[in-house]
């Protein structure tokens, strides 16, 4: 994007970033930080029973929170595509996303919710693709159908309490 379109003086980006790779790598890290839940959301996630129903609520909150920050998630998708061509960006995103998956698994297991690490990873994959559908082709599934798919994914992947 030209600096005039971004509304910044020519050369501003070069004051902060050594090159395009540096800019994309730092953007990848920052966008991912913005997608993380805040403390209030994390505290709320610990309230209530540790069962399938609570997990459905958590997954619905996740889909709603991420789709509400559509520009950030879509930018992350663009960065993931760019990462197929840029090793430094791929390394940053791989590290961040792997750490996030591991943190989600650890949080789930420590919180007392039913299920194992594989189930958490499968939910991660299912919810991410549902989010991609909601943001890129929103008419594939209606909002009601999306909520139903979240419920069915949890029910099929998570053992009953």
Coordinates of C-alpha atoms in Angstrom, one line a residue, residues 9-145:
X9 CA 4.5 10.4 5.2
X10 CA 6.7 8.7 2.7
X11 CA 9.5 6.8 4.5
X12 CA 7.6 6.4 7.8
X13 CA 7.5 2.6 7.6
X14 CA 11.2 2.5 6.8
X15 CA 11.8 4.3 10.1
X16 CA 10.4 1.3 11.9
X17 CA 11.0 -1.7 9.7
X18 CA 14.2 -2.7 8.0
X19 CA 12.4 -4.2 5.0
X20 CA 9.1 -5.8 3.9
X21 CA 10.0 -9.1 5.6
X22 CA 10.5 -7.3 8.9
X23 CA 7.2 -5.4 8.5
X24 CA 5.2 -8.6 7.7
X25 CA 6.9 -10.6 10.5
X26 CA 6.1 -7.9 13.1
X27 CA 2.6 -7.5 11.8
X28 CA 2.1 -11.3 12.1
X29 CA 3.1 -11.3 15.7
X30 CA 0.9 -8.2 16.5
X31 CA -2.2 -9.4 14.8
X32 CA -2.0 -12.7 16.6
X33 CA -1.8 -10.9 19.9
X34 CA -5.0 -8.9 19.1
X35 CA -6.8 -12.2 18.5
X36 CA -6.2 -13.5 22.0
X37 CA -9.0 -13.3 24.6
X38 CA -8.7 -10.7 27.3
X39 CA -8.5 -11.5 31.0
X40 CA -12.3 -11.0 31.6
X41 CA -13.0 -13.6 28.9
X42 CA -10.6 -16.0 30.4
X43 CA -12.0 -15.5 33.9
X44 CA -15.5 -16.0 32.6
X45 CA -14.5 -19.2 30.9
X46 CA -13.7 -20.7 34.3
X47 CA -17.3 -20.1 35.6
X48 CA -19.9 -22.8 35.5
X49 CA -19.8 -26.6 35.1
X50 CA -17.0 -28.3 33.3
X51 CA -19.0 -30.3 30.7
X52 CA -20.1 -30.4 27.1
X53 CA -22.6 -27.6 27.4
X54 CA -19.9 -25.3 28.8
X55 CA -17.5 -26.2 26.0
X56 CA -20.2 -25.4 23.5
X57 CA -20.6 -22.0 25.1
X58 CA -16.8 -21.5 25.0
X59 CA -16.6 -22.5 21.3
X60 CA -19.4 -20.2 20.4
X61 CA -17.7 -17.3 22.2
X62 CA -14.5 -18.1 20.4
X63 CA -16.2 -18.0 17.0
X64 CA -18.1 -14.8 17.8
X65 CA -15.0 -13.1 19.2
X66 CA -12.8 -13.9 16.3
X67 CA -15.4 -13.1 13.6
X68 CA -16.0 -9.8 15.4
X69 CA -12.4 -8.9 14.6
X70 CA -12.8 -9.9 11.0
X71 CA -10.2 -7.6 9.6
X72 CA -7.5 -9.0 12.0
X73 CA -8.4 -12.6 11.3
X74 CA -8.5 -12.0 7.5
X75 CA -5.1 -10.2 7.8
X76 CA -3.7 -13.3 9.6
X77 CA -5.0 -15.5 6.8
X78 CA -3.2 -13.3 4.3
X79 CA -0.1 -13.4 6.4
X80 CA -0.3 -17.2 6.5
X81 CA -0.5 -17.3 2.8
X82 CA 2.5 -14.9 2.6
X83 CA 4.3 -17.2 5.0
X84 CA 4.4 -19.9 2.4
X85 CA 6.9 -17.6 0.5
X86 CA 8.7 -16.0 3.5
X87 CA 10.6 -18.2 5.9
X88 CA 11.0 -15.6 8.7
X89 CA 7.3 -14.9 8.7
X90 CA 6.5 -18.7 8.6
X91 CA 8.8 -19.2 11.6
X92 CA 7.1 -16.4 13.6
X93 CA 3.6 -17.6 12.8
X94 CA 4.5 -21.3 13.4
X95 CA 6.0 -20.4 16.8
X96 CA 3.0 -18.2 17.9
X97 CA 0.3 -20.6 16.7
X98 CA 2.0 -23.7 18.1
X99 CA 2.4 -22.0 21.4
X100 CA -1.2 -21.0 21.4
X101 CA -2.4 -24.5 20.6
X102 CA -0.2 -25.9 23.4
X103 CA -1.6 -23.2 25.8
X104 CA -5.1 -24.1 24.8
X105 CA -4.5 -27.8 25.4
X106 CA -2.9 -27.1 28.7
X107 CA -5.7 -24.7 29.8
X108 CA -8.3 -27.3 28.8
X109 CA -6.7 -30.1 30.6
X110 CA -6.0 -28.1 33.8
X111 CA -9.5 -26.6 33.8
X112 CA -11.1 -29.9 34.4
X113 CA -13.1 -30.0 31.1
X114 CA -13.6 -33.5 29.7
X115 CA -11.6 -34.6 26.8
X116 CA -7.9 -35.0 25.8
X117 CA -5.3 -33.1 23.9
X118 CA -6.3 -34.6 20.6
X119 CA -9.9 -33.4 21.1
X120 CA -8.8 -29.9 21.8
X121 CA -6.7 -29.9 18.6
X122 CA -9.6 -31.2 16.6
X123 CA -11.9 -28.5 18.0
X124 CA -9.2 -25.9 17.1
X125 CA -9.1 -27.1 13.5
X126 CA -12.9 -27.3 13.2
X127 CA -13.5 -23.8 14.7
X128 CA -10.8 -22.2 12.6
X129 CA -12.3 -23.5 9.4
X130 CA -15.8 -22.5 10.5
X131 CA -14.5 -19.0 11.2
X132 CA -12.9 -18.9 7.7
X133 CA -16.3 -19.8 6.2
X134 CA -18.1 -17.2 8.2
X135 CA -15.6 -14.5 7.1
X136 CA -15.0 -15.4 3.5
X137 CA -18.2 -17.0 2.4
X138 CA -20.8 -16.0 5.0
X139 CA -23.7 -17.4 3.1
X140 CA -22.5 -21.0 3.1
X141 CA -23.8 -21.5 6.6
X142 CA -26.4 -19.3 8.3
X143 CA -25.5 -18.0 11.8
X144 CA -28.0 -20.5 13.3
X145 CA -26.5 -23.4 11.3

